[in-house]
mmCIF file of C-alpha atoms in Angstrom:
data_model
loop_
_atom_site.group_PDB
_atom_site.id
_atom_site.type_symbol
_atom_site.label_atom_id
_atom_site.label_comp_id
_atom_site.label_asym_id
_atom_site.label_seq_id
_atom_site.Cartn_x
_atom_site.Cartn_y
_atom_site.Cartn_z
ATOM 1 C CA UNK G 46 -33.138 7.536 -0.080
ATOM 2 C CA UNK G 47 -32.504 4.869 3.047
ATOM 3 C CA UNK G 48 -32.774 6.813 6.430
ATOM 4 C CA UNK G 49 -32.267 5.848 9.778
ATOM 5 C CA UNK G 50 -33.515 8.753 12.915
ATOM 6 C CA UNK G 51 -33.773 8.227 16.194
ATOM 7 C CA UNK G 52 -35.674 10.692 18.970
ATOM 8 C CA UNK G 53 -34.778 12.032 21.194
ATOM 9 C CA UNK G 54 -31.714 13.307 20.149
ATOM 10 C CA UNK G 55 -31.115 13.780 24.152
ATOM 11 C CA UNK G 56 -32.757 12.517 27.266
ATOM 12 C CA UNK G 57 -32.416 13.461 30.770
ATOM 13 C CA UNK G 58 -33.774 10.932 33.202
ATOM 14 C CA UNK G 59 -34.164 10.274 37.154
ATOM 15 C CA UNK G 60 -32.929 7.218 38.410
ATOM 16 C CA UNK G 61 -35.792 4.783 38.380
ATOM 17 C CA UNK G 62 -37.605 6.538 35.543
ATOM 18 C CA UNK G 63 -38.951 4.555 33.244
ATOM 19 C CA UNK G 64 -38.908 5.563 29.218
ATOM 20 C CA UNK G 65 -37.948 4.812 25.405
ATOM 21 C CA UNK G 66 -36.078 5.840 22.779
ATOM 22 C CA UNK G 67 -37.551 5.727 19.045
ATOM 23 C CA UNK G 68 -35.415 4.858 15.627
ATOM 24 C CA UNK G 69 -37.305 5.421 12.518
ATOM 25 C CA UNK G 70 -36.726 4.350 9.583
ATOM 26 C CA UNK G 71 -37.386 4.255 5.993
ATOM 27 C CA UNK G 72 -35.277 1.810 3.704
ATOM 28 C CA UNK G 73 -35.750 -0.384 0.734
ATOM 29 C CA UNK G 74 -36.000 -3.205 2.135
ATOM 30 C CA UNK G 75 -34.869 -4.154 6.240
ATOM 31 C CA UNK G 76 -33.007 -6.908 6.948
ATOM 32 C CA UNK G 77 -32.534 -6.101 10.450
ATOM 33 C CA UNK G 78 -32.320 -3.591 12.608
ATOM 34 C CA UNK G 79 -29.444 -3.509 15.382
ATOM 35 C CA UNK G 80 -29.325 -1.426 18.578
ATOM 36 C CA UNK G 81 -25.851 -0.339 20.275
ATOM 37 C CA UNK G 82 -24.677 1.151 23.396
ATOM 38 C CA UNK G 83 -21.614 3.960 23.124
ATOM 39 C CA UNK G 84 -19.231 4.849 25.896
ATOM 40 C CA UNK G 85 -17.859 8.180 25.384
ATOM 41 C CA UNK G 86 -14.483 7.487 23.314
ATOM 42 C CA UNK G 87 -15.388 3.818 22.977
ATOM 43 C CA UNK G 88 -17.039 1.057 20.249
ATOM 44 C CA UNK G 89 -20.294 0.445 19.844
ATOM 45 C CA UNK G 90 -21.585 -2.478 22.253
ATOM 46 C CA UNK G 91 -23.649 -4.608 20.754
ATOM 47 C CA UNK G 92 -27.118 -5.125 22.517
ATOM 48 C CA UNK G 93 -29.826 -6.490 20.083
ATOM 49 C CA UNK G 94 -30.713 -7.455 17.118
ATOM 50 C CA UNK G 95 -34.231 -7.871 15.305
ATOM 51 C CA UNK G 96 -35.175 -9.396 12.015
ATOM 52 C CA UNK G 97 -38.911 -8.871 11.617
ATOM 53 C CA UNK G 98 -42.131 -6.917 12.897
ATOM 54 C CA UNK G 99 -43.313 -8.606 16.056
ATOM 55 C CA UNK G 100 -40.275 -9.470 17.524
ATOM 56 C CA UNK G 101 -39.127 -8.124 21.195
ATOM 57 C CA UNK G 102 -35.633 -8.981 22.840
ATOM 58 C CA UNK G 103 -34.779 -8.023 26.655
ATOM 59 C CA UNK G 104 -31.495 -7.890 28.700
ATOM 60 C CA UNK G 105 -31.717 -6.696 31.749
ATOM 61 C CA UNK G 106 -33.556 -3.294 32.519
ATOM 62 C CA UNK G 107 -33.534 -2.813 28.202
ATOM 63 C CA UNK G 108 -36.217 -4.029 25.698
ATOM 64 C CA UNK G 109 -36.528 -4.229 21.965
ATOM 65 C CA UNK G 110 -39.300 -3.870 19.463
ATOM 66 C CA UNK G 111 -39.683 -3.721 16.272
ATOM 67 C CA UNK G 112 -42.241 -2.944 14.096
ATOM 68 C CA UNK G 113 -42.708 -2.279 10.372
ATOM 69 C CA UNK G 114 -41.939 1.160 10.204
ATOM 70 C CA UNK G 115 -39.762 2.169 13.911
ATOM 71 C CA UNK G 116 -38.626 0.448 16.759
ATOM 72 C CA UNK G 117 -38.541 0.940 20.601
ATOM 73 C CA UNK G 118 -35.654 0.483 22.902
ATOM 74 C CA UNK G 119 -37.383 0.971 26.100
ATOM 75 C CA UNK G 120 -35.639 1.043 29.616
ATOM 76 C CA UNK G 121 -37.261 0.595 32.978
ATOM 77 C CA UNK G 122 -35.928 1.627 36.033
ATOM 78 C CA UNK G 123 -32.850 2.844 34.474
ATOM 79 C CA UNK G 124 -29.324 3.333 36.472
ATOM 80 C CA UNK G 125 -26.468 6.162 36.035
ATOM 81 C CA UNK G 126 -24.270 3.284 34.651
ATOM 82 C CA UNK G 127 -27.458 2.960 31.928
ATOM 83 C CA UNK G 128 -25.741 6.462 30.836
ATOM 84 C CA UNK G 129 -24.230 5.990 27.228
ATOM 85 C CA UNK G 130 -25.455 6.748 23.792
ATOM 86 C CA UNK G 131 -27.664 4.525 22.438
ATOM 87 C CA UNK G 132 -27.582 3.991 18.647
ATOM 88 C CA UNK G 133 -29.283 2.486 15.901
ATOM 89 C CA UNK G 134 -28.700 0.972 12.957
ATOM 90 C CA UNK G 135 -30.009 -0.827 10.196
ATOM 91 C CA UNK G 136 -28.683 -3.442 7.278
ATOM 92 C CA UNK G 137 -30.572 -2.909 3.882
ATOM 93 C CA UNK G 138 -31.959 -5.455 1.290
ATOM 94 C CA UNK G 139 -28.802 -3.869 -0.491
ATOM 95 C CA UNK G 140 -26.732 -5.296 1.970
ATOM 96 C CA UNK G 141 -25.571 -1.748 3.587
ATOM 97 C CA UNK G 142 -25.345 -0.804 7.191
ATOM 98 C CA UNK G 143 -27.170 2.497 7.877
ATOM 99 C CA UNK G 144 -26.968 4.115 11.395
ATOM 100 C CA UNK G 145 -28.684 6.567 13.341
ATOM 101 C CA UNK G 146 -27.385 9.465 15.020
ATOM 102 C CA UNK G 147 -28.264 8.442 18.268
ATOM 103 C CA UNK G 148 -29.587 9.060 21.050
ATOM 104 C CA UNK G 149 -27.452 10.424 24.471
ATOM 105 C CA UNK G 150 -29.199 9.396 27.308
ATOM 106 C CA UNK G 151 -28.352 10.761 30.688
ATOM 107 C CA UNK G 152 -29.396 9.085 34.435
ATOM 108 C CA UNK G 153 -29.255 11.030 36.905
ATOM 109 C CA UNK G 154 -28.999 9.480 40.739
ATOM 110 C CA UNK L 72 -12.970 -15.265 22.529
ATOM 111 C CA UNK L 73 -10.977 -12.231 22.311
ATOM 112 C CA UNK L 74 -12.948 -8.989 20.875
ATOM 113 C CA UNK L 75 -11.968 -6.904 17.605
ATOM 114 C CA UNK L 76 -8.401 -5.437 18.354
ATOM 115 C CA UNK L 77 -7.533 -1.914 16.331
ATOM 116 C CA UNK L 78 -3.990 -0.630 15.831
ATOM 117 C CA UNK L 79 -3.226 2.029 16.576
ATOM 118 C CA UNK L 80 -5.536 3.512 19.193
ATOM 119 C CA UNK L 81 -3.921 7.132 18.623
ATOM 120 C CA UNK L 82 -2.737 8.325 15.849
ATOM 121 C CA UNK L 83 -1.810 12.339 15.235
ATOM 122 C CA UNK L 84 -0.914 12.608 11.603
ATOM 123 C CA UNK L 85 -0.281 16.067 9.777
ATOM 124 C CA UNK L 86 -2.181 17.152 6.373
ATOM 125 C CA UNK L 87 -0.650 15.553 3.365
ATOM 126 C CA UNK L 88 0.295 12.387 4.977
ATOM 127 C CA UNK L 89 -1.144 8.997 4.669
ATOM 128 C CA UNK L 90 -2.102 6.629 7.232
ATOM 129 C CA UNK L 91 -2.480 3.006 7.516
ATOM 130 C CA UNK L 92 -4.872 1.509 10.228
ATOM 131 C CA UNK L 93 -5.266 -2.298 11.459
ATOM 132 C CA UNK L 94 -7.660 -4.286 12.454
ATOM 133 C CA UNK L 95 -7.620 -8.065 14.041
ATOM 134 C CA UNK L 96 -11.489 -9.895 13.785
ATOM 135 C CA UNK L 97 -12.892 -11.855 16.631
ATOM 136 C CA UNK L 98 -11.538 -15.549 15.413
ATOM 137 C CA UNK L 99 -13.906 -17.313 12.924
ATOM 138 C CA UNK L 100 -15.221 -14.088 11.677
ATOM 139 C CA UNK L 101 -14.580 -13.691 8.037
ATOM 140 C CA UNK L 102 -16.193 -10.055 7.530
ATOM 141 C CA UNK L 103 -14.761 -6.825 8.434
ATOM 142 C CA UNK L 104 -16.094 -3.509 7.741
ATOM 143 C CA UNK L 105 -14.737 -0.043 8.857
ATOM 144 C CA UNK L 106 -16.449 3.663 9.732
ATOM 145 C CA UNK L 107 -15.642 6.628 10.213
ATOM 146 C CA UNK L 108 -17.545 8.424 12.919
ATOM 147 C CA UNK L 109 -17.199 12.411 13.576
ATOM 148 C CA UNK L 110 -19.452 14.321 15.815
ATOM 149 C CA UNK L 111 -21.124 16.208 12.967
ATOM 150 C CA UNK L 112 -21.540 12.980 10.967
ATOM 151 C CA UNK L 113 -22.420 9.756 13.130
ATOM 152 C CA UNK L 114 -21.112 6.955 12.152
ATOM 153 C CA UNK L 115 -20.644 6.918 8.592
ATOM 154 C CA UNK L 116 -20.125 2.994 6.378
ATOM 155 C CA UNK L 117 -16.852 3.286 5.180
ATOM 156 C CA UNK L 118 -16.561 -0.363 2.994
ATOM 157 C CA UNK L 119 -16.411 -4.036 4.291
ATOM 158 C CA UNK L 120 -14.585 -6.986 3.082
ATOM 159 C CA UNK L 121 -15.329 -10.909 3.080
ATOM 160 C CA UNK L 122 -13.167 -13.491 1.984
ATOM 161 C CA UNK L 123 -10.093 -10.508 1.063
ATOM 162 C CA UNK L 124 -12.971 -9.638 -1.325
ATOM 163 C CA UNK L 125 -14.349 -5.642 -1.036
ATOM 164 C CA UNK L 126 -18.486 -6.411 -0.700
ATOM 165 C CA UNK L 127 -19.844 -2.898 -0.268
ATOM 166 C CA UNK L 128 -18.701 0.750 -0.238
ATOM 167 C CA UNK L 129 -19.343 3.855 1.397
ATOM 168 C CA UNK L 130 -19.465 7.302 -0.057
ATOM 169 C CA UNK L 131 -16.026 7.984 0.236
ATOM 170 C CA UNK L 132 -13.213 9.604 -1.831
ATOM 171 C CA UNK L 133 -10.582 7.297 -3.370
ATOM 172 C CA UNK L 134 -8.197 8.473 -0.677
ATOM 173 C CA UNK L 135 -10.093 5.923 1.421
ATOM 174 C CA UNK L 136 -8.873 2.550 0.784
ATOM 175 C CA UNK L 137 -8.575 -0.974 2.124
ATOM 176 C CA UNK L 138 -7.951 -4.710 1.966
ATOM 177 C CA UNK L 139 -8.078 -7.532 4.021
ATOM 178 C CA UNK L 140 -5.377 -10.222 4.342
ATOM 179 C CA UNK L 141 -6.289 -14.540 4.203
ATOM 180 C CA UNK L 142 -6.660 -14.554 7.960
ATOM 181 C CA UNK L 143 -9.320 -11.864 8.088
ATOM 182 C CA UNK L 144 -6.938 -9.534 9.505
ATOM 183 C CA UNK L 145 -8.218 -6.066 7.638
ATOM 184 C CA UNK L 146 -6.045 -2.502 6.976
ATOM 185 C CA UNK L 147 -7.138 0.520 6.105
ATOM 186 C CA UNK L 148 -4.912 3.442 4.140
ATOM 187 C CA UNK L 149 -6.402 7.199 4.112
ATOM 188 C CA UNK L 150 -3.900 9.046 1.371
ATOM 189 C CA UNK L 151 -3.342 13.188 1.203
ATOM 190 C CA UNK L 152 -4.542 13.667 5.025
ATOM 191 C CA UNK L 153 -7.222 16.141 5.233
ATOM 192 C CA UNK L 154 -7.954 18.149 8.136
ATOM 193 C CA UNK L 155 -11.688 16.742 8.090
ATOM 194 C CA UNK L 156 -10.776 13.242 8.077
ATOM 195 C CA UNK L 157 -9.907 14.204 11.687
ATOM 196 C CA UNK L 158 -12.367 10.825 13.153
ATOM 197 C CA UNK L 159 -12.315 8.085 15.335
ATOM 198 C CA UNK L 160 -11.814 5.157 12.736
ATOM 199 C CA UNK L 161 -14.121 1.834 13.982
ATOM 200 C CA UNK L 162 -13.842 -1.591 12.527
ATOM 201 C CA UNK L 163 -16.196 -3.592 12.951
ATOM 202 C CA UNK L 164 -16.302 -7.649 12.367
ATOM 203 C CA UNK L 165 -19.046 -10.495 12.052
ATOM 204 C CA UNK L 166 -19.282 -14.626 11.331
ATOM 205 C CA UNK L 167 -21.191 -13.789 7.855
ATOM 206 C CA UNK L 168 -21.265 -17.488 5.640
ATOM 207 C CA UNK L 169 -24.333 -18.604 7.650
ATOM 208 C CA UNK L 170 -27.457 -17.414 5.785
ATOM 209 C CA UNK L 171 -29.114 -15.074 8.065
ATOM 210 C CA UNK L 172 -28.053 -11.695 9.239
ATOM 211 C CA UNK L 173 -24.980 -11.856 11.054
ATOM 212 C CA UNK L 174 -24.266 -8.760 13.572
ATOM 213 C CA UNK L 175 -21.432 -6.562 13.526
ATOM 214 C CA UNK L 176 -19.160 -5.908 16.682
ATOM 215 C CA UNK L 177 -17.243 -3.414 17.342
ATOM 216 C CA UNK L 178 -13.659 -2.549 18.084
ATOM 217 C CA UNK L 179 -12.210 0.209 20.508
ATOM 218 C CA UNK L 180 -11.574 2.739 17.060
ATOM 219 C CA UNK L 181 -8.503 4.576 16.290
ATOM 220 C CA UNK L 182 -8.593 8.024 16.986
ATOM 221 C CA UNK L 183 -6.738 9.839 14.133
ATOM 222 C CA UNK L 184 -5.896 13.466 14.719
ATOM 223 C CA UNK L 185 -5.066 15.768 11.157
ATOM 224 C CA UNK L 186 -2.815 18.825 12.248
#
């Protein structure tokens, strides 16, 4: 069965600390994999995505990997505006959309 | 460009009732899916639509139904309101026709509200 997971489930961070969040998955077949930012009572906000092993996107304090099995969003120095939930999300060879429950990431000043 | 606009953004709805929910693409984008996403759930693939055409579909009753119009423009229709389908409704659209993976953005949601 396609699954997407991503740890921590919750993450508690000083301003300036550096860290990542992980999104695992296992799916027949990746297509890409997407990564979203989610105001409380908002949309997702589109921040990357990546089609194949290898690849690595930044904006700003925020980078993305991806490898064959997981990837990384990993944010340095973050900011209390960097406070959101950060979710992930996959599209299958089967052509379906798959997220992940997220991750709720808290900066504290 | 102007973003993926939702209508209504509240909605309070009693059980029994049906709903109908809109959404408006960015211009040029001819794909539009929806989900429903509850705290105990995530964010849960509803069904998405290209070309007024139904491409994939969620695990999802019958209740759950949609269409999209010839300018993209999308609705969605929940029948016999449920207290569980209590959610914030999200549409989301993308370019799709190019080849290549084509990424989905997101509109504010609906926030439907089963009493």
């Amino acid at each position: 069965e396609d699954q997407v997971t991503q740890s921590p489930e919750a993450l508690r961070l000083q301003e300036g600390e550096s860290s990542s969040l992980n999104c695992s998955y296992t799916v027949s077949g990746l297509r890409g994999l997407f990564w979203y930012r989610q105001d409380p009572g908002k949309g997702p906000e589109f921040l990357f995505t990546l089609y194949s092993a290898g690849e690595e996107k930044e904006k700003e304090r925020l980078k993305a990997t991806l490898t064959k099995k997981e990837s990384f969003l990993h944010i340095t120095a973050p900011k209390p505006e960097d406070s959101a939930t950060y979710l992930c999300a996959v599209r299958t060879s089967y052509d379906k959309v798959i997220f992940g429950p997220g991750t709720s990431l808290s900066v504290i000043p | 460009k102007a973003g993926v606009t939702q209508t209504p953004r509240y909605l309070i709805k009693t059980r029994g009732q049906q709903v109908t929910l809109s959404c408006s693409p960015i211009s040029g984008h001819r794909s539009v899916s929806w989900y429903q996403q509850t705290p105990g759930q995530g964010l849960q693939f509803l069904f998405e639509y290209f070309s007024e055409t139904q491409r994939n579909k969620g695990n999802f009753p019958g209740r759950f139904s949609g269409r999209q119009f010839s300018n993209s423009r999308s609705e969605m229709n929940v029948s016999t309101l449920e207290l569980g389908d209590s959610a914030l409704y999200l549409c989301a659209s993308s370019p799709r026709g190019r080849g290549g993976l084509d990424t989905q953005y997101f509109g504010p949601g609906t926030r439907l509200t089963v009493l």
